[in-house]
Amino acid sequence: MKLSIEQIQQIEEKLYVDYDFYYDDAKHEVIDHIASEIEEGMGNDSFETSFDKVFENWHDRLREVEWSGMHLYGKIKMPLFYKDQLLSTFRNDLIIWGVISLLAPVLIYLFKDSMEIETINNVVFIYKIVVFAIALILNQYVLKKYTEGNYTTVYGQIAAFSNKKALAAMSLMAFSMIFMQQNSIKYRENLDGWIGMLVFFNAFYFMFIIKYCNYFRHLKMVNNIKKWKNA
Amino acid sequence: MKKQQLYKGSLNTIIMKLLEQHGKMYGYEITQKVKEITQGEMNITEGALYPALHKMEADGFLDVEMDRVDGRIRKYYKLTESGVKETVSRMEELENFVRNMQNIVNPNLKLGY
């Protein structure tokens, strides 16, 4: 037995009102799946009974769970439906984060003997400013673009989550980690500990940069959604 | 539960094989088809199905088509060219796995492939 337009709207409304499920990348699929299950159930039950039974089964997967992922401030709420997908991308992000955080420190460590202390100081100072600037620009760009956009996706939500607080933390950290650290290395024998500080700096800023890069995953999804709509 | 875990590792291959056989399919249809073929033994949950489909779509193995069906939008999946090649290679791997398992579990029984 097929559902009427009103009954499909009822499913849609339940998803929005009870579960905040506005995600454009998955909502059509979820609505269609739930509608198909309700139609199957209507072989034996009324629409209302089948509707309740199906949502009872889906409740656990649609209910919001806290997702901490790769960001410092609080936990973002996500439907459990996305858990596997997020875990898989989080694993990739974690590997990239580890590699990218170690890259510059390892290079400096390898070439430390062939570089003057002054050169190391200058190179690292410029490097830190560049990393800070990228994090800052991405923070503002993502927040602005995502709030202006018409689409909601799980990656967009992550990228734009808590960006104002993050801006404050990044700016505060910049004073102690960049400007107060300018020309801070005086003696070659202190270099190893100083490189350790650079790893910490990288870990801190790249954590945000990688989080903002979720916006590009969001854009990819939006392009797909537009492609589906035009097809 | 243990059976479900055994099937879990082959989920992508199962989906790809079904798409190879049926052309294009939507999520609910895949779950029902698997249930029907395995006579209810294998139950693909939405929590496992959709992340697998989205991942294969992102990897370029699946293409998507949207249609309006029965008053709602339905998302169909079909194999891309690289998806077809990947299915062949994954099926070979799966067949080898099944053959090896068979040899371990029941060495006297020969399977014909």
PDB file of N, CA, C and O in Angstrom, chain A residues 2-3 5 8 25-26 28-33 35-37 39-40 57-58 61 81-82 84-85 88 92 220-221 224 227-229 231, chain B residues 8 26-28 31-32 35 45-51 53-55 57-59 63-66 68-75 77:
ATOM      1  N   LYS A   2       0.607   2.169  -0.930  1.00  0.00           N
ATOM      2  CA  LYS A   2       1.454   3.354  -1.073  1.00  0.00           C
ATOM      3  C   LYS A   2       1.002   4.488  -0.150  1.00  0.00           C
ATOM      4  O   LYS A   2      -0.189   4.653   0.101  1.00  0.00           O
ATOM      5  N   LEU A   3       1.969   5.263   0.322  1.00  0.00           N
ATOM      6  CA  LEU A   3       1.654   6.390   1.202  1.00  0.00           C
ATOM      7  C   LEU A   3       1.188   7.601   0.402  1.00  0.00           C
ATOM      8  O   LEU A   3       1.613   7.798  -0.742  1.00  0.00           O
ATOM      9  N   ILE A   5       0.827  11.833  -0.108  1.00  0.00           N
ATOM     10  CA  ILE A   5       1.763  12.968   0.049  1.00  0.00           C
ATOM     11  C   ILE A   5       1.734  13.460   1.504  1.00  0.00           C
ATOM     12  O   ILE A   5       2.772  13.760   2.090  1.00  0.00           O
ATOM     13  N   ILE A   8       3.695  11.183   3.771  1.00  0.00           N
ATOM     14  CA  ILE A   8       5.148  11.366   3.597  1.00  0.00           C
ATOM     15  C   ILE A   8       5.597  12.649   4.305  1.00  0.00           C
ATOM     16  O   ILE A   8       6.639  12.679   4.957  1.00  0.00           O
ATOM     17  N   ASP A  25      22.291  15.786   2.729  1.00  0.00           N
ATOM     18  CA  ASP A  25      22.967  14.668   2.069  1.00  0.00           C
ATOM     19  C   ASP A  25      22.265  13.336   2.315  1.00  0.00           C
ATOM     20  O   ASP A  25      22.485  12.376   1.588  1.00  0.00           O
ATOM     21  N   ALA A  26      21.431  13.257   3.356  1.00  0.00           N
ATOM     22  CA  ALA A  26      20.853  11.947   3.693  1.00  0.00           C
ATOM     23  C   ALA A  26      19.341  11.953   3.888  1.00  0.00           C
ATOM     24  O   ALA A  26      18.717  10.897   3.921  1.00  0.00           O
ATOM     25  N   HIS A  28      16.634  12.618   2.108  1.00  0.00           N
ATOM     26  CA  HIS A  28      15.753  11.973   1.128  1.00  0.00           C
ATOM     27  C   HIS A  28      15.831  10.451   1.248  1.00  0.00           C
ATOM     28  O   HIS A  28      14.826   9.747   1.168  1.00  0.00           O
ATOM     29  N   GLU A  29      17.075   9.993   1.451  1.00  0.00           N
ATOM     30  CA  GLU A  29      17.310   8.559   1.569  1.00  0.00           C
ATOM     31  C   GLU A  29      16.614   7.979   2.806  1.00  0.00           C
ATOM     32  O   GLU A  29      15.992   6.919   2.757  1.00  0.00           O
ATOM     33  N   VAL A  30      16.733   8.721   3.910  1.00  0.00           N
ATOM     34  CA  VAL A  30      16.130   8.260   5.165  1.00  0.00           C
ATOM     35  C   VAL A  30      14.598   8.291   5.057  1.00  0.00           C
ATOM     36  O   VAL A  30      13.910   7.341   5.463  1.00  0.00           O
ATOM     37  N   ILE A  31      14.074   9.374   4.488  1.00  0.00           N
ATOM     38  CA  ILE A  31      12.609   9.474   4.328  1.00  0.00           C
ATOM     39  C   ILE A  31      12.105   8.313   3.456  1.00  0.00           C
ATOM     40  O   ILE A  31      11.122   7.643   3.796  1.00  0.00           O
ATOM     41  N   ASP A  32      12.806   8.059   2.350  1.00  0.00           N
ATOM     42  CA  ASP A  32      12.382   6.987   1.450  1.00  0.00           C
ATOM     43  C   ASP A  32      12.446   5.622   2.144  1.00  0.00           C
ATOM     44  O   ASP A  32      11.534   4.793   2.004  1.00  0.00           O
ATOM     45  N   HIS A  33      13.517   5.409   2.917  1.00  0.00           N
ATOM     46  CA  HIS A  33      13.674   4.118   3.609  1.00  0.00           C
ATOM     47  C   HIS A  33      12.559   3.918   4.643  1.00  0.00           C
ATOM     48  O   HIS A  33      11.923   2.865   4.693  1.00  0.00           O
ATOM     49  N   ALA A  35       9.669   5.450   4.731  1.00  0.00           N
ATOM     50  CA  ALA A  35       8.377   5.335   4.030  1.00  0.00           C
ATOM     51  C   ALA A  35       8.194   3.913   3.484  1.00  0.00           C
ATOM     52  O   ALA A  35       7.094   3.339   3.598  1.00  0.00           O
ATOM     53  N   SER A  36       9.259   3.341   2.935  1.00  0.00           N
ATOM     54  CA  SER A  36       9.164   1.975   2.391  1.00  0.00           C
ATOM     55  C   SER A  36       8.848   0.971   3.498  1.00  0.00           C
ATOM     56  O   SER A  36       8.045   0.052   3.311  1.00  0.00           O
ATOM     57  N   GLU A  37       9.485   1.164   4.665  1.00  0.00           N
ATOM     58  CA  GLU A  37       9.221   0.248   5.787  1.00  0.00           C
ATOM     59  C   GLU A  37       7.783   0.397   6.279  1.00  0.00           C
ATOM     60  O   GLU A  37       7.127  -0.601   6.614  1.00  0.00           O
ATOM     61  N   GLU A  39       5.212   1.373   4.503  1.00  0.00           N
ATOM     62  CA  GLU A  39       4.342   0.763   3.483  1.00  0.00           C
ATOM     63  C   GLU A  39       4.296  -0.755   3.642  1.00  0.00           C
ATOM     64  O   GLU A  39       3.232  -1.371   3.555  1.00  0.00           O
ATOM     65  N   GLU A  40       5.452  -1.334   3.927  1.00  0.00           N
ATOM     66  CA  GLU A  40       5.500  -2.790   4.124  1.00  0.00           C
ATOM     67  C   GLU A  40       4.664  -3.196   5.344  1.00  0.00           C
ATOM     68  O   GLU A  40       3.898  -4.158   5.306  1.00  0.00           O
ATOM     69  N   ASN A  57      11.829   1.619  15.830  1.00  0.00           N
ATOM     70  CA  ASN A  57      13.037   0.912  15.393  1.00  0.00           C
ATOM     71  C   ASN A  57      14.155   1.870  15.000  1.00  0.00           C
ATOM     72  O   ASN A  57      15.323   1.575  15.182  1.00  0.00           O
ATOM     73  N   TRP A  58      13.759   2.993  14.410  1.00  0.00           N
ATOM     74  CA  TRP A  58      14.761   3.952  13.925  1.00  0.00           C
ATOM     75  C   TRP A  58      15.262   4.886  15.019  1.00  0.00           C
ATOM     76  O   TRP A  58      16.262   5.565  14.837  1.00  0.00           O
ATOM     77  N   ARG A  61      18.916   5.078  15.992  1.00  0.00           N
ATOM     78  CA  ARG A  61      19.857   5.539  14.957  1.00  0.00           C
ATOM     79  C   ARG A  61      19.669   7.029  14.647  1.00  0.00           C
ATOM     80  O   ARG A  61      20.574   7.672  14.147  1.00  0.00           O
ATOM     81  N   PHE A  81      23.116   7.840  13.271  1.00  0.00           N
ATOM     82  CA  PHE A  81      23.115   7.406  11.879  1.00  0.00           C
ATOM     83  C   PHE A  81      24.471   7.644  11.206  1.00  0.00           C
ATOM     84  O   PHE A  81      24.914   6.896  10.350  1.00  0.00           O
ATOM     85  N   TYR A  82      25.151   8.734  11.607  1.00  0.00           N
ATOM     86  CA  TYR A  82      26.398   9.127  10.952  1.00  0.00           C
ATOM     87  C   TYR A  82      27.642   8.550  11.617  1.00  0.00           C
ATOM     88  O   TYR A  82      28.744   8.822  11.163  1.00  0.00           O
ATOM     89  N   ASP A  84      29.336   5.674  11.962  1.00  0.00           N
ATOM     90  CA  ASP A  84      30.349   4.903  11.226  1.00  0.00           C
ATOM     91  C   ASP A  84      31.086   5.773  10.219  1.00  0.00           C
ATOM     92  O   ASP A  84      32.298   5.674  10.069  1.00  0.00           O
ATOM     93  N   GLN A  85      30.308   6.599   9.518  1.00  0.00           N
ATOM     94  CA  GLN A  85      30.886   7.490   8.516  1.00  0.00           C
ATOM     95  C   GLN A  85      31.884   8.461   9.167  1.00  0.00           C
ATOM     96  O   GLN A  85      32.986   8.664   8.651  1.00  0.00           O
ATOM     97  N   SER A  88      35.130   6.785  10.353  1.00  0.00           N
ATOM     98  CA  SER A  88      36.046   6.485   9.267  1.00  0.00           C
ATOM     99  C   SER A  88      36.806   7.747   8.828  1.00  0.00           C
ATOM    100  O   SER A  88      38.024   7.711   8.652  1.00  0.00           O
ATOM    101  N   ASN A  92      41.061   8.924   9.318  1.00  0.00           N
ATOM    102  CA  ASN A  92      41.918   9.524   8.283  1.00  0.00           C
ATOM    103  C   ASN A  92      42.477  10.867   8.762  1.00  0.00           C
ATOM    104  O   ASN A  92      43.653  11.152   8.582  1.00  0.00           O
ATOM    105  N   LYS A 220      31.805  19.267  -1.367  1.00  0.00           N
ATOM    106  CA  LYS A 220      31.737  18.120  -2.288  1.00  0.00           C
ATOM    107  C   LYS A 220      30.330  17.505  -2.240  1.00  0.00           C
ATOM    108  O   LYS A 220      29.745  17.177  -3.274  1.00  0.00           O
ATOM    109  N   MET A 221      29.809  17.392  -1.015  1.00  0.00           N
ATOM    110  CA  MET A 221      28.449  16.837  -0.860  1.00  0.00           C
ATOM    111  C   MET A 221      27.417  17.748  -1.528  1.00  0.00           C
ATOM    112  O   MET A 221      26.496  17.276  -2.187  1.00  0.00           O
ATOM    113  N   ASN A 224      27.394  17.273  -5.135  1.00  0.00           N
ATOM    114  CA  ASN A 224      26.681  16.029  -5.468  1.00  0.00           C
ATOM    115  C   ASN A 224      25.170  16.238  -5.419  1.00  0.00           C
ATOM    116  O   ASN A 224      24.446  15.808  -6.309  1.00  0.00           O
ATOM    117  N   LYS A 227      24.083  18.097  -8.344  1.00  0.00           N
ATOM    118  CA  LYS A 227      24.157  17.217  -9.523  1.00  0.00           C
ATOM    119  C   LYS A 227      22.922  16.310  -9.571  1.00  0.00           C
ATOM    120  O   LYS A 227      22.309  16.130 -10.612  1.00  0.00           O
ATOM    121  N   TRP A 228      22.546  15.760  -8.386  1.00  0.00           N
ATOM    122  CA  TRP A 228      21.350  14.887  -8.341  1.00  0.00           C
ATOM    123  C   TRP A 228      20.114  15.671  -8.752  1.00  0.00           C
ATOM    124  O   TRP A 228      19.261  15.177  -9.469  1.00  0.00           O
ATOM    125  N   LYS A 229      20.049  16.928  -8.244  1.00  0.00           N
ATOM    126  CA  LYS A 229      18.852  17.731  -8.517  1.00  0.00           C
ATOM    127  C   LYS A 229      18.720  18.049 -10.002  1.00  0.00           C
ATOM    128  O   LYS A 229      17.632  18.146 -10.530  1.00  0.00           O
ATOM    129  N   ALA A 231      19.942  16.260 -12.436  1.00  0.00           N
ATOM    130  CA  ALA A 231      19.883  15.056 -13.295  1.00  0.00           C
ATOM    131  C   ALA A 231      18.446  14.757 -13.718  1.00  0.00           C
ATOM    132  O   ALA A 231      17.507  15.077 -13.044  1.00  0.00           O
TER     133      ALA A 231
ATOM    134  N   LYS B   8      29.812  -9.018   7.997  1.00  0.00           N
ATOM    135  CA  LYS B   8      30.139  -7.599   8.006  1.00  0.00           C
ATOM    136  C   LYS B   8      31.342  -7.259   7.112  1.00  0.00           C
ATOM    137  O   LYS B   8      31.326  -6.279   6.377  1.00  0.00           O
ATOM    138  N   TYR B  26      18.015   0.982  -4.730  1.00  0.00           N
ATOM    139  CA  TYR B  26      17.995   1.961  -3.642  1.00  0.00           C
ATOM    140  C   TYR B  26      18.175   1.242  -2.302  1.00  0.00           C
ATOM    141  O   TYR B  26      18.060   0.010  -2.230  1.00  0.00           O
ATOM    142  N   GLY B  27      18.473   2.032  -1.266  1.00  0.00           N
ATOM    143  CA  GLY B  27      18.859   1.465   0.026  1.00  0.00           C
ATOM    144  C   GLY B  27      17.939   0.376   0.560  1.00  0.00           C
ATOM    145  O   GLY B  27      18.377  -0.738   0.843  1.00  0.00           O
ATOM    146  N   TYR B  28      16.667   0.703   0.688  1.00  0.00           N
ATOM    147  CA  TYR B  28      15.717  -0.245   1.261  1.00  0.00           C
ATOM    148  C   TYR B  28      15.654  -1.518   0.424  1.00  0.00           C
ATOM    149  O   TYR B  28      15.593  -2.633   0.968  1.00  0.00           O
ATOM    150  N   THR B  31      18.503  -3.849   1.282  1.00  0.00           N
ATOM    151  CA  THR B  31      18.311  -4.589   2.550  1.00  0.00           C
ATOM    152  C   THR B  31      17.321  -5.738   2.351  1.00  0.00           C
ATOM    153  O   THR B  31      17.529  -6.842   2.858  1.00  0.00           O
ATOM    154  N   GLN B  32      16.266  -5.464   1.585  1.00  0.00           N
ATOM    155  CA  GLN B  32      15.241  -6.486   1.369  1.00  0.00           C
ATOM    156  C   GLN B  32      15.775  -7.641   0.511  1.00  0.00           C
ATOM    157  O   GLN B  32      15.466  -8.802   0.753  1.00  0.00           O
ATOM    158  N   LYS B  35      18.030  -9.845   2.551  1.00  0.00           N
ATOM    159  CA  LYS B  35      17.206 -10.645   3.465  1.00  0.00           C
ATOM    160  C   LYS B  35      16.574 -11.820   2.705  1.00  0.00           C
ATOM    161  O   LYS B  35      16.563 -12.955   3.171  1.00  0.00           O
ATOM    162  N   THR B  45      21.712  -3.515   8.562  1.00  0.00           N
ATOM    163  CA  THR B  45      21.075  -2.364   9.219  1.00  0.00           C
ATOM    164  C   THR B  45      21.390  -1.098   8.422  1.00  0.00           C
ATOM    165  O   THR B  45      22.396  -1.036   7.715  1.00  0.00           O
ATOM    166  N   GLU B  46      20.544  -0.088   8.592  1.00  0.00           N
ATOM    167  CA  GLU B  46      20.748   1.184   7.903  1.00  0.00           C
ATOM    168  C   GLU B  46      22.050   1.819   8.373  1.00  0.00           C
ATOM    169  O   GLU B  46      22.734   2.486   7.595  1.00  0.00           O
ATOM    170  N   GLY B  47      22.385   1.559   9.631  1.00  0.00           N
ATOM    171  CA  GLY B  47      23.618   2.115  10.200  1.00  0.00           C
ATOM    172  C   GLY B  47      24.864   1.591   9.509  1.00  0.00           C
ATOM    173  O   GLY B  47      25.905   2.239   9.511  1.00  0.00           O
ATOM    174  N   ALA B  48      24.770   0.401   8.932  1.00  0.00           N
ATOM    175  CA  ALA B  48      25.917  -0.167   8.217  1.00  0.00           C
ATOM    176  C   ALA B  48      25.800   0.088   6.717  1.00  0.00           C
ATOM    177  O   ALA B  48      26.799   0.345   6.040  1.00  0.00           O
ATOM    178  N   LEU B  49      24.558   0.024   6.211  1.00  0.00           N
ATOM    179  CA  LEU B  49      24.351   0.129   4.761  1.00  0.00           C
ATOM    180  C   LEU B  49      24.737   1.503   4.200  1.00  0.00           C
ATOM    181  O   LEU B  49      25.529   1.595   3.254  1.00  0.00           O
ATOM    182  N   TYR B  50      24.171   2.560   4.791  1.00  0.00           N
ATOM    183  CA  TYR B  50      24.369   3.883   4.189  1.00  0.00           C
ATOM    184  C   TYR B  50      25.816   4.385   4.271  1.00  0.00           C
ATOM    185  O   TYR B  50      26.322   4.917   3.266  1.00  0.00           O
ATOM    186  N   PRO B  51      26.509   4.190   5.415  1.00  0.00           N
ATOM    187  CA  PRO B  51      27.924   4.587   5.399  1.00  0.00           C
ATOM    188  C   PRO B  51      28.711   3.834   4.320  1.00  0.00           C
ATOM    189  O   PRO B  51      29.561   4.418   3.659  1.00  0.00           O
ATOM    190  N   LEU B  53      27.519   2.628   1.451  1.00  0.00           N
ATOM    191  CA  LEU B  53      27.146   3.181   0.142  1.00  0.00           C
ATOM    192  C   LEU B  53      27.811   4.546  -0.089  1.00  0.00           C
ATOM    193  O   LEU B  53      28.358   4.804  -1.157  1.00  0.00           O
ATOM    194  N   HIS B  54      27.787   5.388   0.953  1.00  0.00           N
ATOM    195  CA  HIS B  54      28.368   6.732   0.807  1.00  0.00           C
ATOM    196  C   HIS B  54      29.872   6.663   0.591  1.00  0.00           C
ATOM    197  O   HIS B  54      30.434   7.421  -0.185  1.00  0.00           O
ATOM    198  N   LYS B  55      30.503   5.707   1.277  1.00  0.00           N
ATOM    199  CA  LYS B  55      31.963   5.555   1.133  1.00  0.00           C
ATOM    200  C   LYS B  55      32.300   5.100  -0.292  1.00  0.00           C
ATOM    201  O   LYS B  55      33.225   5.634  -0.921  1.00  0.00           O
ATOM    202  N   GLU B  57      30.523   5.537  -2.897  1.00  0.00           N
ATOM    203  CA  GLU B  57      30.201   6.650  -3.805  1.00  0.00           C
ATOM    204  C   GLU B  57      31.373   7.647  -3.821  1.00  0.00           C
ATOM    205  O   GLU B  57      31.817   8.087  -4.883  1.00  0.00           O
ATOM    206  N   ALA B  58      31.885   7.952  -2.617  1.00  0.00           N
ATOM    207  CA  ALA B  58      33.023   8.884  -2.518  1.00  0.00           C
ATOM    208  C   ALA B  58      34.270   8.307  -3.184  1.00  0.00           C
ATOM    209  O   ALA B  58      35.067   9.047  -3.753  1.00  0.00           O
ATOM    210  N   ASP B  59      34.430   6.993  -3.120  1.00  0.00           N
ATOM    211  CA  ASP B  59      35.592   6.338  -3.748  1.00  0.00           C
ATOM    212  C   ASP B  59      35.450   6.223  -5.268  1.00  0.00           C
ATOM    213  O   ASP B  59      36.366   5.760  -5.947  1.00  0.00           O
ATOM    214  N   ASP B  63      27.696   5.388  -8.676  1.00  0.00           N
ATOM    215  CA  ASP B  63      27.128   6.616  -9.206  1.00  0.00           C
ATOM    216  C   ASP B  63      25.699   6.727  -8.657  1.00  0.00           C
ATOM    217  O   ASP B  63      25.106   5.710  -8.286  1.00  0.00           O
ATOM    218  N   VAL B  64      25.171   7.937  -8.612  1.00  0.00           N
ATOM    219  CA  VAL B  64      23.855   8.123  -8.001  1.00  0.00           C
ATOM    220  C   VAL B  64      22.870   8.711  -9.008  1.00  0.00           C
ATOM    221  O   VAL B  64      23.239   9.523  -9.844  1.00  0.00           O
ATOM    222  N   GLU B  65      21.638   8.284  -8.886  1.00  0.00           N
ATOM    223  CA  GLU B  65      20.567   8.805  -9.731  1.00  0.00           C
ATOM    224  C   GLU B  65      19.381   9.102  -8.822  1.00  0.00           C
ATOM    225  O   GLU B  65      19.051   8.271  -7.974  1.00  0.00           O
ATOM    226  N   MET B  66      18.789  10.277  -8.956  1.00  0.00           N
ATOM    227  CA  MET B  66      17.628  10.591  -8.114  1.00  0.00           C
ATOM    228  C   MET B  66      16.363  10.563  -8.957  1.00  0.00           C
ATOM    229  O   MET B  66      16.342  11.144 -10.054  1.00  0.00           O
ATOM    230  N   ARG B  68      11.853  10.786  -8.688  1.00  0.00           N
ATOM    231  CA  ARG B  68      10.688  10.966  -7.818  1.00  0.00           C
ATOM    232  C   ARG B  68       9.792   9.739  -7.993  1.00  0.00           C
ATOM    233  O   ARG B  68       9.335   9.441  -9.104  1.00  0.00           O
ATOM    234  N   VAL B  69       9.619   8.996  -6.909  1.00  0.00           N
ATOM    235  CA  VAL B  69       8.824   7.762  -6.951  1.00  0.00           C
ATOM    236  C   VAL B  69       7.801   7.792  -5.819  1.00  0.00           C
ATOM    237  O   VAL B  69       8.169   8.067  -4.664  1.00  0.00           O
ATOM    238  N   ASP B  70       6.552   7.539  -6.127  1.00  0.00           N
ATOM    239  CA  ASP B  70       5.487   7.478  -5.113  1.00  0.00           C
ATOM    240  C   ASP B  70       5.484   8.703  -4.190  1.00  0.00           C
ATOM    241  O   ASP B  70       5.369   8.567  -2.965  1.00  0.00           O
ATOM    242  N   GLY B  71       5.686   9.865  -4.752  1.00  0.00           N
ATOM    243  CA  GLY B  71       5.589  11.104  -3.973  1.00  0.00           C
ATOM    244  C   GLY B  71       6.804  11.444  -3.144  1.00  0.00           C
ATOM    245  O   GLY B  71       6.754  12.351  -2.313  1.00  0.00           O
ATOM    246  N   ARG B  72       7.877  10.718  -3.319  1.00  0.00           N
ATOM    247  CA  ARG B  72       9.102  11.060  -2.571  1.00  0.00           C
ATOM    248  C   ARG B  72      10.321  10.874  -3.462  1.00  0.00           C
ATOM    249  O   ARG B  72      10.222  10.253  -4.520  1.00  0.00           O
ATOM    250  N   ILE B  73      11.440  11.443  -2.985  1.00  0.00           N
ATOM    251  CA  ILE B  73      12.658  11.347  -3.814  1.00  0.00           C
ATOM    252  C   ILE B  73      13.401  10.065  -3.447  1.00  0.00           C
ATOM    253  O   ILE B  73      13.617   9.770  -2.263  1.00  0.00           O
ATOM    254  N   ARG B  74      13.758   9.324  -4.473  1.00  0.00           N
ATOM    255  CA  ARG B  74      14.455   8.053  -4.238  1.00  0.00           C
ATOM    256  C   ARG B  74      15.857   8.134  -4.841  1.00  0.00           C
ATOM    257  O   ARG B  74      16.030   8.604  -5.961  1.00  0.00           O
ATOM    258  N   LYS B  75      16.825   7.693  -4.050  1.00  0.00           N
ATOM    259  CA  LYS B  75      18.225   7.741  -4.493  1.00  0.00           C
ATOM    260  C   LYS B  75      18.667   6.343  -4.929  1.00  0.00           C
ATOM    261  O   LYS B  75      18.708   5.422  -4.108  1.00  0.00           O
ATOM    262  N   TYR B  77      21.488   3.750  -6.584  1.00  0.00           N
ATOM    263  CA  TYR B  77      22.931   3.567  -6.747  1.00  0.00           C
ATOM    264  C   TYR B  77      23.186   2.613  -7.901  1.00  0.00           C
ATOM    265  O   TYR B  77      22.457   1.631  -8.061  1.00  0.00           O
TER     266      TYR B  77
END
